[in-house]
Amino acid sequence: MAAVSISPYHPTSKPPKPTFPALFSQRLNPYTFGAVLLLCFSSYFLGVWHHGHGGGGGATSAATNLVSIIPCAPATTTAAQINTPGGKALDFTTHHAAKGGGGGTAAGGPTAKRNFPPCASNFSEYTPCEDRIRSLRFKRDRLIYRERHCPAKEEIVKCRVPAPFGYRNPFTWPASRDYAWFANVPHKHLTVEKAVQNWISYEGDRFRFPGGGTMFPDGADKYIDDVGKLINLKDGSIRTAVDTGCGVASWGAYLLSRNILTMSFAPRDTHEAQVQFALERGVPAMIGVLASKRLPYPSRAFDMAHCSRCLIPWAESEGQYLMEVDRILRPGGYWILSGPPIRWKKYWKGWERSQEDLKSEQDKIEAVAKSLCWKKYVEKGDIAIWQKPLNHLGCSKSSRGNFCPAAQDADKAWYTKLETCVTNLPEVSEEEQVAGGKLAKWPQRLTSVPPRISRGAIKGVTAESFQKDTQLWKKRVAYYKTVNNQLDHAGRYRNLLDMNAGLGGFAAAMVKDPVWVMNVVPVHSTNTLGAVYERGLIGTYQNWCEAMSTYPRTYDLLHADRLFTLYDGR
C-alpha cells in the first residue's frame, strides 16, 4: 500500500479537499450497483410511508426523552451553583443572538449574518481602552492618562483587527522565552534604548531576549539567584508574584522555572510594546499602571511584589502606592525594591541626582513602610526587601489610626479609587496566626481548600463544593483533550484565557501542561478571584462589556463557561 502524505497542522492552513471512499474509486460491478440503488429507493419510500403515518412524532419523543435525562448546569451565575447539576433539559435554540440582524425570526426562519469588515492595517495593535490618542484627553497628573479609558459608544470600532504584515506563529515554549519574530511585534525602539541593559536585541528576522534588565544587566537568572539568597524561593511558600513596571517581563519569565507564577504589568507608554513582547514570549502580562485606581486584583493575592527601577514614586501621594501594594500582598509576603534610591551612595552620580535627594527619598519610603507595620527584612547590595506582618495585632497605635473603615470591601478593585489608608486584615486572636488563614505550600496549595472558602467568606461555596468543582474540571479537561487533540500537543498552545474562571478549576486541571491561564472573574459574578489566588493561580477582574487590557493576538485559546448566560440581556 502506498504511504499517505499528511500535511502538518497549521492554524491558518486551508481545510483538506474531500476525498471519496474507496468504493467509488474503482469500476463498480453492475450487480453491486443495482443492489445499492434498490436499497436507496426502498429506504426512501419507507421513510415517506413512516412520516405519513405519524412516525415522526415517535422520533421526536425519543429525542426529547434522551435530552431530558442529560443533566444541564443551571443558567445562573452564583458560586453556590458552580458544581450543582440541574434537571433542566438542554435547549439548542438561539438565546444570545445579536439584535438588529443576528437573531433570526420568530417563525424560525433563516438567521441573518452580520459581517464585520477588516480594520485598516494601522489597527494591528489597537487596544481600545488604552488608546494613546484618546488618552491625551485626560490629566497627566499621577499618570491618569495612562489608565484605562474605554471608548464611548459612538467611538467603538466594529471591525476585525488585522495581523501585521508577515505575521508568523510565535515560537513554541520554551524557545519563545528567548525569541520572538520581528514581524509579529515590529518595534526596534527598545533594542536601541535598552541595548546596554540586555533587555532585547534584534537579530535578522527575530528578536532575542538575553534576560537582562535595568538593574540586572547580567541576566534575570543571576538576579533571582541573588534574591534567593535573601528569601526562600524554593520551599513552595512563594508561588504568586507581581512585577510592577515589568519591562519585557524577564523577571517573571525566569521565575517560571522556579514554579513561581508572576503577574507582570506595565503601561502602554514610550517603551513601545513592552507588554506585547512579554505576551509574545509566552509570559503572563497585562497593560496596567499604578496611578489613581486600585490594581484589578483582590486583597492578599501575591506572596511577593517586585519593583526593579520601575519609576513608581513610592513615597509620593501620601504613600498611596505602597498602600496599594500592601493591599494586594499576602500576610507575611515580601516587597522587593532595586534601583533608585537603593544603594544611592554608589549610584548617585550615574542616576544624575544629588545624594541629599536620594537619601530623602529612601527615608520617606522607610517611613511609609513603617506606617504599614512592615519590617525591613534585609538590604544587601542593590536589593532591599521588606516583609508584611502576619496580622495587625502588633501594629502601633499611630499606625492603627490610619486604617481604612472596617466596612470597606478590600477585594473591590474595578475602577475603584485609591485611598490614603491601610487595608484591614482579617482579625486573629494570637500574634502567630496568619490573618485570613495559612496557606499550604505549593503544589499542595493547588488542591487544598482555600482559606476564603473554609472561612465561609464566599457565599454559597463550601469545602465540599470546592472539591467537587476540582474533580469536575479534571473530567472536563480530559474530555476537552479528546475533542481537541491539539490540547495534548506540547507547544501548540501557551497563553490561555478563562473568561469566567469561577474557582479556577479549568486552570488547575491544566497545571501540568506547558501553558499558563489568565483566570478572569467578571465583575458581575460572585467574587471568587481571591480563592483563585489562594490556590496559587493568577487572574484579574474584567467587565466583558469592555475591551480587555491586552494586545491583539495575546491568547492561543479562549475558554468560556456560562459566560453568555452571565451577560444575557445586557
Coordinates of C-alpha atoms in Angstrom, one line a residue:
M1 CA 0.0 0.0 0.0
A2 CA 1.3 3.4 -0.9
A3 CA 2.2 5.7 2.0
V4 CA -0.3 8.6 2.7
S5 CA 1.3 12.0 3.0
I6 CA -0.3 14.1 5.8
S7 CA 0.4 17.8 5.9
P8 CA 1.5 19.2 9.3
Y9 CA -1.1 21.1 11.3
H10 CA -1.1 24.9 10.9
P11 CA -3.8 27.2 12.3
T12 CA -4.0 29.2 9.1
S13 CA -3.9 26.3 6.6
K14 CA -6.8 25.6 4.3
P15 CA -9.0 22.5 5.1
P16 CA -8.1 19.5 3.0
K17 CA -10.2 18.7 -0.1
P18 CA -12.8 16.0 0.4
T19 CA -11.8 12.5 -0.8
F20 CA -14.2 9.9 -2.0
P21 CA -14.4 6.4 -0.3
A22 CA -12.6 3.6 -2.0
L23 CA -16.0 2.1 -3.0
F24 CA -16.3 4.8 -5.8
S25 CA -12.6 4.9 -6.7
Q26 CA -12.8 1.7 -8.8
R27 CA -15.1 0.5 -11.5
L28 CA -18.3 -0.9 -9.9
N29 CA -19.8 -4.4 -10.6
P30 CA -23.3 -3.9 -12.3
Y31 CA -24.9 -6.2 -9.8
T32 CA -23.4 -4.4 -6.8
F33 CA -24.6 -1.1 -8.3
G34 CA -28.1 -2.4 -8.8
A35 CA -28.3 -3.7 -5.2
V36 CA -27.2 -0.3 -3.7
L37 CA -29.7 1.5 -5.9
L38 CA -32.5 -0.8 -4.7
L39 CA -31.6 -0.2 -1.1
C40 CA -31.7 3.6 -1.6
F41 CA -35.1 3.6 -3.2
S42 CA -36.5 1.2 -0.5
S43 CA -35.2 3.4 2.3
Y44 CA -36.7 6.5 0.7
F45 CA -40.2 5.0 0.3
L46 CA -40.2 3.5 3.8
G47 CA -39.3 6.9 5.2
V48 CA -42.2 8.6 3.3
W49 CA -44.7 6.0 4.5
H50 CA -43.4 6.2 8.1
H51 CA -43.7 10.0 8.1
G52 CA -47.2 9.9 6.7
H53 CA -48.4 7.6 9.4
G54 CA -47.2 9.7 12.4
G55 CA -43.9 8.0 12.7
G56 CA -42.1 11.4 13.0
G57 CA -43.8 12.0 16.4
G58 CA -42.3 8.9 17.9
A59 CA -38.8 10.0 16.7
T60 CA -39.3 13.4 18.3
S61 CA -40.5 11.9 21.5
A62 CA -37.4 9.7 21.7
A63 CA -35.1 12.6 21.1
T64 CA -36.9 14.6 23.8
N65 CA -36.5 11.8 26.3
L66 CA -32.8 11.5 25.5
V67 CA -32.3 15.2 26.1
S68 CA -34.3 15.3 29.3
I69 CA -32.0 12.8 31.1
I70 CA -28.8 14.7 30.4
P71 CA -28.0 16.9 33.4
C72 CA -27.5 20.5 32.5
A73 CA -25.7 23.2 34.6
P74 CA -28.2 25.8 35.8
A75 CA -28.3 29.1 33.9
T76 CA -27.4 31.1 37.0
T77 CA -24.0 32.5 38.0
T78 CA -23.9 32.2 41.7
A79 CA -20.8 30.5 43.1
A80 CA -23.0 28.1 45.0
Q81 CA -24.2 26.5 41.8
I82 CA -20.8 26.2 40.1
N83 CA -20.8 22.4 40.6
T84 CA -24.5 21.7 41.0
P85 CA -26.1 19.6 38.2
G86 CA -29.6 20.6 37.4
G87 CA -32.5 18.7 35.8
K88 CA -33.3 21.2 33.1
A89 CA -33.4 19.9 29.6
L90 CA -30.8 21.0 27.1
D91 CA -32.1 23.8 24.8
F92 CA -30.4 24.3 21.5
T93 CA -32.3 27.3 20.3
T94 CA -30.6 30.7 20.0
H95 CA -30.6 32.8 23.1
H96 CA -27.8 35.2 22.7
A97 CA -28.1 36.3 19.1
A98 CA -27.2 39.9 18.3
K99 CA -30.1 42.2 17.8
G100 CA -30.7 44.0 14.6
G101 CA -30.0 41.2 12.1
G102 CA -28.4 38.5 14.2
G103 CA -31.2 36.8 15.9
G104 CA -33.3 35.0 13.2
T105 CA -37.1 35.3 13.0
A106 CA -39.9 34.4 15.4
A107 CA -41.1 31.8 13.0
G108 CA -37.7 30.0 13.0
G109 CA -36.6 31.4 9.6
P110 CA -33.0 31.7 8.4
T111 CA -30.6 33.7 10.6
A112 CA -29.3 36.8 9.1
K113 CA -25.5 37.1 9.1
R114 CA -23.6 40.1 10.4
N115 CA -20.4 40.9 8.6
F116 CA -17.6 42.8 10.2
P117 CA -15.1 44.2 7.7
P118 CA -11.3 44.1 8.4
C119 CA -9.9 47.2 10.1
A120 CA -7.2 49.3 8.4
S121 CA -3.6 48.0 8.7
N122 CA -2.7 50.7 11.2
F123 CA -5.1 49.0 13.7
S124 CA -2.9 45.9 14.0
E125 CA -2.0 46.8 17.6
Y126 CA -5.3 48.5 18.6
T127 CA -6.1 48.4 22.3
P128 CA -9.4 50.2 22.7
C129 CA -9.2 51.1 26.4
E130 CA -5.5 52.1 26.2
D131 CA -5.7 54.1 23.0
R132 CA -2.8 56.6 23.0
I133 CA -4.7 59.3 21.1
R134 CA -7.8 59.2 23.4
S135 CA -5.5 59.1 26.5
L136 CA -4.3 62.7 25.7
R137 CA -7.7 64.0 26.7
F138 CA -7.0 63.0 30.4
K139 CA -4.9 64.5 33.1
R140 CA -1.1 63.9 33.1
D141 CA -1.1 64.2 36.9
R142 CA -0.3 60.9 38.5
L143 CA -0.3 59.3 35.1
I144 CA -4.1 59.2 35.0
Y145 CA -3.9 59.4 31.2
R146 CA -2.2 56.1 31.2
E147 CA -5.1 54.3 32.9
R148 CA -8.0 52.5 31.3
H149 CA -10.2 55.0 29.3
C150 CA -12.6 53.0 27.1
P151 CA -14.3 54.4 24.0
A152 CA -17.7 56.0 24.2
K153 CA -20.5 54.2 22.4
E154 CA -20.1 56.3 19.3
E155 CA -16.4 55.7 19.3
I156 CA -16.5 51.9 19.3
V157 CA -14.7 50.4 16.3
K158 CA -16.6 47.5 14.8
C159 CA -14.1 45.8 12.5
R160 CA -11.7 42.8 12.7
V161 CA -8.2 43.8 13.9
P162 CA -5.7 42.6 11.3
A163 CA -2.4 40.9 12.0
P164 CA 0.7 42.9 10.9
F165 CA 2.2 42.1 7.5
G166 CA 4.3 38.9 7.6
Y167 CA 2.9 37.7 10.9
R168 CA 4.0 34.2 11.8
N169 CA 3.1 31.7 14.5
P170 CA 5.1 32.5 17.7
F171 CA 8.0 30.3 18.7
T172 CA 6.8 27.5 20.9
W173 CA 7.6 27.4 24.6
P174 CA 10.3 27.3 26.0
A175 CA 12.1 28.7 22.9
S176 CA 9.6 31.7 23.0
R177 CA 11.1 32.8 26.3
D178 CA 14.2 33.8 24.4
Y179 CA 12.9 34.6 20.8
A180 CA 10.1 36.4 19.0
W181 CA 9.5 37.2 15.4
F182 CA 10.2 40.7 14.4
A183 CA 7.2 40.7 12.0
N184 CA 4.8 39.9 14.9
V185 CA 6.0 42.9 17.0
P186 CA 7.7 45.2 14.5
H187 CA 9.3 47.7 17.0
K188 CA 13.1 48.2 17.3
H189 CA 13.0 51.1 19.8
L190 CA 13.9 49.1 22.8
T191 CA 16.8 47.4 21.1
V192 CA 18.4 50.8 20.9
E193 CA 17.2 52.4 24.2
K194 CA 18.0 49.4 26.3
A195 CA 20.9 48.0 24.4
V196 CA 23.4 48.2 27.3
Q197 CA 20.9 46.7 29.7
N198 CA 20.4 43.5 27.7
W199 CA 16.6 43.7 27.5
I200 CA 16.3 42.8 23.9
S201 CA 18.4 42.5 20.7
Y202 CA 17.5 42.4 17.0
E203 CA 18.9 39.5 15.0
G204 CA 17.8 39.2 11.4
D205 CA 14.2 38.3 11.3
R206 CA 13.7 37.9 15.0
F207 CA 14.3 39.4 18.5
R208 CA 16.3 37.8 21.1
F209 CA 15.7 38.3 24.9
P210 CA 19.0 37.8 26.8
G211 CA 17.1 38.1 30.1
G212 CA 18.7 41.4 31.2
G213 CA 17.0 44.3 32.9
T214 CA 17.9 47.8 34.1
M215 CA 19.1 46.6 37.4
F216 CA 20.2 43.2 36.3
P217 CA 22.2 43.6 33.0
D218 CA 23.9 40.2 33.8
G219 CA 20.5 38.5 33.4
A220 CA 17.3 37.8 35.4
D221 CA 18.5 34.3 36.3
K222 CA 21.5 35.6 38.3
Y223 CA 19.4 38.4 39.8
I224 CA 16.8 35.9 41.0
D225 CA 19.6 33.7 42.5
D226 CA 20.7 36.8 44.4
V227 CA 17.2 37.3 45.7
G228 CA 17.0 33.6 46.6
K229 CA 20.0 34.0 48.9
L230 CA 17.9 36.5 50.9
I231 CA 14.5 34.9 51.0
N232 CA 13.5 31.2 50.3
L233 CA 12.2 30.8 46.7
K234 CA 12.5 27.0 46.7
D235 CA 10.3 25.6 49.5
G236 CA 6.9 26.4 47.9
S237 CA 5.9 29.1 50.3
I238 CA 6.2 31.7 47.5
R239 CA 4.1 30.9 44.5
T240 CA 2.4 34.1 43.2
A241 CA 4.3 37.3 42.4
V242 CA 3.5 40.7 40.9
D243 CA 6.1 42.7 38.9
T244 CA 5.2 46.4 38.8
G245 CA 6.7 48.2 35.7
C246 CA 7.8 44.9 34.3
G247 CA 9.6 45.9 31.0
V248 CA 9.6 42.8 28.8
A249 CA 8.9 40.6 31.8
S250 CA 12.2 38.8 32.1
W251 CA 11.9 38.6 35.9
G252 CA 8.6 36.8 35.5
A253 CA 9.9 34.7 32.7
Y254 CA 12.8 33.2 34.7
L255 CA 10.7 32.7 37.8
L256 CA 8.6 30.2 35.9
S257 CA 11.4 27.7 36.1
R258 CA 11.2 28.0 39.9
N259 CA 7.4 27.3 40.0
I260 CA 6.6 30.9 40.7
L261 CA 3.8 32.4 38.7
T262 CA 4.2 36.2 38.1
M263 CA 1.6 38.8 37.0
S264 CA 3.7 41.4 35.2
F265 CA 2.2 44.7 34.2
A266 CA 3.4 48.0 32.6
P267 CA 1.6 50.9 30.9
R268 CA 1.4 51.4 27.2
D269 CA 3.9 54.2 27.1
T270 CA 7.1 55.3 25.4
H271 CA 8.7 51.9 26.0
E272 CA 6.9 50.7 22.9
A273 CA 5.2 47.3 23.1
Q274 CA 7.0 46.1 26.3
V275 CA 3.9 44.1 27.4
Q276 CA 3.3 42.9 23.9
F277 CA 6.8 41.5 23.9
A278 CA 6.1 39.7 27.2
L279 CA 3.0 38.1 25.9
E280 CA 4.7 37.1 22.6
R281 CA 7.3 35.4 24.7
G282 CA 4.5 33.3 26.4
V283 CA 4.9 35.1 29.8
P284 CA 1.8 36.3 31.8
A285 CA 1.4 40.1 31.5
M286 CA -1.2 42.9 31.2
I287 CA -1.3 46.5 30.3
G288 CA -1.6 48.4 33.6
V289 CA -0.4 51.3 35.7
L290 CA -0.4 52.2 39.3
A291 CA -2.0 55.7 39.2
S292 CA -5.3 56.7 40.8
K293 CA -7.2 53.4 40.8
R294 CA -6.7 50.1 42.5
L295 CA -5.0 47.4 40.6
P296 CA -7.5 44.8 39.3
Y297 CA -6.6 42.1 41.8
P298 CA -8.1 41.1 45.1
S299 CA -6.6 41.8 48.5
R300 CA -4.0 39.3 49.9
A301 CA -3.3 38.0 46.4
F302 CA 0.5 37.9 46.0
D303 CA 3.3 36.3 48.0
M304 CA 5.9 38.6 46.6
A305 CA 5.8 42.0 44.9
H306 CA 8.7 43.5 42.9
C307 CA 10.0 46.8 41.6
S308 CA 13.2 47.0 39.7
R309 CA 13.7 50.6 38.8
C310 CA 10.0 50.7 37.9
L311 CA 9.9 54.5 38.2
I312 CA 6.9 54.5 40.6
P313 CA 7.2 57.4 43.1
W314 CA 6.6 55.2 46.1
A315 CA 7.0 58.0 48.7
E316 CA 4.6 60.4 47.0
S317 CA 0.8 60.9 47.1
E318 CA 0.9 60.3 50.9
G319 CA 2.1 56.7 50.4
Q320 CA -0.9 55.5 48.4
Y321 CA 1.1 53.4 46.0
L322 CA 2.8 51.4 48.8
M323 CA -0.6 51.2 50.5
E324 CA -1.9 49.5 47.3
V325 CA 1.0 47.1 47.3
D326 CA 0.1 46.3 50.9
R327 CA -3.5 45.6 50.0
I328 CA -2.6 43.0 47.3
L329 CA 0.3 41.5 49.3
R330 CA -0.4 38.4 51.4
P331 CA 0.3 38.5 55.2
G332 CA 4.0 37.6 55.6
G333 CA 4.6 38.5 51.9
Y334 CA 7.7 40.3 50.6
W335 CA 8.2 43.6 48.8
I336 CA 11.5 43.7 46.8
L337 CA 12.9 47.1 45.6
S338 CA 16.0 47.5 43.5
G339 CA 17.1 50.7 41.7
P340 CA 16.7 54.3 43.0
P341 CA 17.1 55.1 45.8
I342 CA 18.5 51.8 47.0
R343 CA 22.3 51.9 47.2
W344 CA 22.3 55.6 46.4
K345 CA 25.8 56.1 47.8
K346 CA 27.2 54.1 44.9
Y347 CA 25.0 55.1 42.1
W348 CA 24.0 58.7 42.7
K349 CA 26.2 60.1 40.0
G350 CA 25.0 57.7 37.4
W351 CA 21.4 58.5 38.3
E352 CA 22.2 62.2 37.9
R353 CA 20.6 63.0 41.3
S354 CA 22.0 64.5 44.4
Q355 CA 22.9 62.4 47.5
E356 CA 20.5 64.5 49.6
D357 CA 17.6 63.9 47.2
L358 CA 18.1 60.2 47.1
K359 CA 18.6 59.9 50.8
S360 CA 15.4 61.9 51.4
E361 CA 13.5 59.6 49.1
Q362 CA 14.7 56.4 50.8
D363 CA 13.9 57.9 54.2
K364 CA 10.3 58.6 53.1
I365 CA 9.9 55.1 51.7
E366 CA 11.2 53.7 55.1
A367 CA 8.6 55.9 56.9
V368 CA 5.7 54.7 54.7
A369 CA 6.7 51.1 55.2
K370 CA 6.8 51.6 58.9
S371 CA 3.3 53.1 58.9
L372 CA 2.1 49.9 57.1
C373 CA 3.6 47.8 60.0
W374 CA 6.2 46.3 57.6
K375 CA 9.6 45.4 58.9
K376 CA 12.8 45.9 56.9
Y377 CA 13.8 42.3 56.2
V378 CA 17.2 42.9 54.6
E379 CA 19.2 45.3 52.4
K380 CA 22.2 43.9 50.6
G381 CA 23.9 45.2 47.6
D382 CA 21.4 46.5 45.1
I383 CA 18.4 44.8 46.7
A384 CA 16.2 45.9 49.7
I385 CA 13.4 43.7 51.0
W386 CA 10.5 44.5 53.4
Q387 CA 8.0 42.0 54.9
K388 CA 4.4 42.5 55.6
P389 CA 3.2 41.3 59.1
L390 CA 1.2 38.1 59.5
N391 CA -1.5 40.1 61.2
H392 CA -2.2 43.6 62.7
L393 CA -2.1 42.7 66.3
G394 CA 1.4 44.1 66.8
C395 CA 0.8 47.4 64.9
S396 CA 1.4 50.6 66.8
K397 CA -1.4 52.8 67.9
S398 CA -0.2 55.5 65.5
S399 CA -0.5 53.1 62.6
R400 CA -3.9 51.9 63.6
G401 CA -5.2 55.4 63.3
N402 CA -4.6 55.3 59.5
F403 CA -6.6 52.1 58.8
C404 CA -9.4 52.0 56.3
P405 CA -13.0 51.8 57.5
A406 CA -13.9 48.3 58.6
A407 CA -16.8 48.2 56.2
Q408 CA -14.6 48.8 53.1
D409 CA -14.5 45.9 50.6
A410 CA -10.8 45.2 50.3
D411 CA -11.4 43.0 47.2
K412 CA -13.4 45.5 45.2
A413 CA -10.9 46.6 42.5
W414 CA -12.6 47.5 39.3
Y415 CA -12.3 51.3 38.7
T416 CA -12.0 51.6 42.5
K417 CA -10.3 54.8 43.6
L418 CA -7.1 54.6 45.7
E419 CA -7.5 55.9 49.2
T420 CA -4.9 57.0 51.8
C421 CA -5.5 54.3 54.3
V422 CA -4.2 50.9 55.3
T423 CA -6.3 47.9 54.3
N424 CA -7.6 46.0 57.3
L425 CA -6.5 42.3 57.7
P426 CA -9.0 39.7 59.0
E427 CA -8.9 39.6 62.7
V428 CA -6.9 37.0 64.7
S429 CA -6.6 36.2 68.4
E430 CA -2.9 35.3 68.6
E431 CA 0.2 37.0 67.2
E432 CA 1.5 33.8 65.5
Q433 CA -1.8 33.4 63.5
V434 CA -1.9 34.3 59.8
A435 CA -4.7 36.8 59.1
G436 CA -7.1 35.2 56.6
G437 CA -5.7 31.8 57.1
K438 CA -2.4 30.0 56.5
L439 CA -1.8 28.6 53.0
A440 CA -0.4 25.2 52.2
K441 CA 2.9 25.2 50.3
W442 CA 3.0 24.7 46.5
P443 CA 2.0 22.3 45.0
Q444 CA -0.4 21.1 47.8
R445 CA -1.8 24.6 47.7
L446 CA -3.5 24.0 44.4
T447 CA -5.9 21.4 45.7
S448 CA -6.2 22.4 49.3
V449 CA -9.4 24.2 50.3
P450 CA -8.7 27.9 50.0
P451 CA -9.0 29.8 53.4
R452 CA -11.6 32.1 51.9
I453 CA -13.8 29.1 51.3
S454 CA -13.1 27.3 54.6
R455 CA -13.8 30.5 56.5
G456 CA -17.1 31.0 54.6
A457 CA -16.1 34.3 53.0
I458 CA -17.5 33.3 49.6
K459 CA -21.2 33.0 49.9
G460 CA -22.6 29.6 48.8
V461 CA -19.3 27.9 48.3
T462 CA -18.2 25.1 50.7
A463 CA -15.2 22.9 51.1
E464 CA -17.3 20.0 49.6
S465 CA -18.4 22.0 46.6
F466 CA -14.8 23.1 46.0
Q467 CA -13.6 19.6 45.9
K468 CA -16.4 18.6 43.6
D469 CA -15.5 21.5 41.3
T470 CA -11.9 20.4 41.2
Q471 CA -12.9 16.8 40.2
L472 CA -15.4 18.1 37.7
W473 CA -12.8 20.2 35.8
K474 CA -10.4 17.3 35.7
K475 CA -13.0 15.3 33.9
R476 CA -14.0 18.2 31.6
V477 CA -10.4 19.0 30.6
A478 CA -9.8 15.3 29.9
Y479 CA -12.8 15.4 27.6
Y480 CA -11.7 18.7 26.0
K481 CA -8.5 16.9 25.0
T482 CA -10.4 14.2 23.2
V483 CA -12.4 16.8 21.3
N484 CA -9.4 18.9 20.5
N485 CA -6.3 16.7 20.5
Q486 CA -4.1 19.8 20.0
L487 CA -4.5 20.5 23.7
D488 CA -2.4 17.4 24.4
H489 CA 0.4 18.6 22.0
A490 CA 3.1 20.4 23.9
G491 CA 3.8 23.8 22.2
R492 CA 0.5 24.1 20.3
Y493 CA -0.9 26.4 23.0
R494 CA 0.8 28.6 25.6
N495 CA -1.3 31.6 26.6
L496 CA -4.8 30.6 27.7
L497 CA -7.7 32.8 28.9
D498 CA -10.5 31.6 31.1
M499 CA -13.2 34.2 30.6
N500 CA -15.4 33.1 33.5
A501 CA -13.0 31.3 35.8
G502 CA -15.2 30.5 38.8
L503 CA -12.9 28.8 41.3
G504 CA -10.1 28.3 38.8
G505 CA -10.9 24.7 38.1
F506 CA -10.0 24.8 34.4
A507 CA -6.6 26.3 35.1
A508 CA -5.9 23.8 37.9
A509 CA -6.7 20.9 35.6
M510 CA -4.2 22.3 33.1
V511 CA -1.4 23.0 35.6
K512 CA 0.8 20.1 34.4
D513 CA 0.7 21.2 30.8
P514 CA 3.2 23.7 29.4
V515 CA 0.6 26.5 29.5
W516 CA -0.5 29.3 31.8
V517 CA -4.0 30.5 32.3
M518 CA -5.3 34.1 32.9
N519 CA -8.3 33.5 35.2
V520 CA -10.8 36.2 34.7
V521 CA -13.6 36.8 37.2
P522 CA -16.3 39.0 35.7
V523 CA -17.3 41.9 37.9
H524 CA -21.0 40.9 37.5
S525 CA -20.4 37.4 39.0
T526 CA -19.7 36.2 42.5
N527 CA -16.2 37.4 43.5
T528 CA -14.1 34.2 43.6
L529 CA -10.8 35.7 42.5
G530 CA -9.3 35.7 46.0
A531 CA -9.8 32.0 46.2
V532 CA -8.2 31.6 42.8
Y533 CA -5.0 33.3 44.1
E534 CA -5.1 31.2 47.3
R535 CA -4.8 28.2 45.0
G536 CA -1.5 29.6 43.6
L537 CA -3.1 30.7 40.3
I538 CA -3.3 34.2 38.8
G539 CA -6.0 36.3 37.2
T540 CA -7.8 39.6 37.0
Y541 CA -11.2 41.3 37.2
Q542 CA -13.0 42.3 33.9
N543 CA -16.2 43.6 32.6
W544 CA -16.7 41.9 29.3
C545 CA -18.8 44.8 28.0
E546 CA -15.4 46.5 27.7
A547 CA -12.2 45.5 26.0
M548 CA -9.5 43.7 28.0
S549 CA -6.2 45.4 28.9
T550 CA -4.2 43.4 26.5
Y551 CA -2.9 43.5 22.9
P552 CA -4.5 41.8 19.9
R553 CA -3.4 38.2 19.3
T554 CA -2.5 37.7 23.0
Y555 CA -4.1 34.3 23.7
D556 CA -3.9 31.0 21.9
L557 CA -7.1 29.6 23.3
L558 CA -10.2 31.2 25.0
H559 CA -12.4 29.3 27.4
A560 CA -15.9 30.5 28.2
D561 CA -18.0 28.5 30.7
R562 CA -21.5 30.1 31.2
L563 CA -20.2 33.4 30.0
F564 CA -23.1 34.3 27.7
T565 CA -25.7 33.4 30.3
L566 CA -23.9 35.8 32.6
Y567 CA -24.4 38.7 30.2
D568 CA -27.8 37.7 28.8
G569 CA -29.9 40.8 28.5
R570 CA -27.1 43.3 29.0

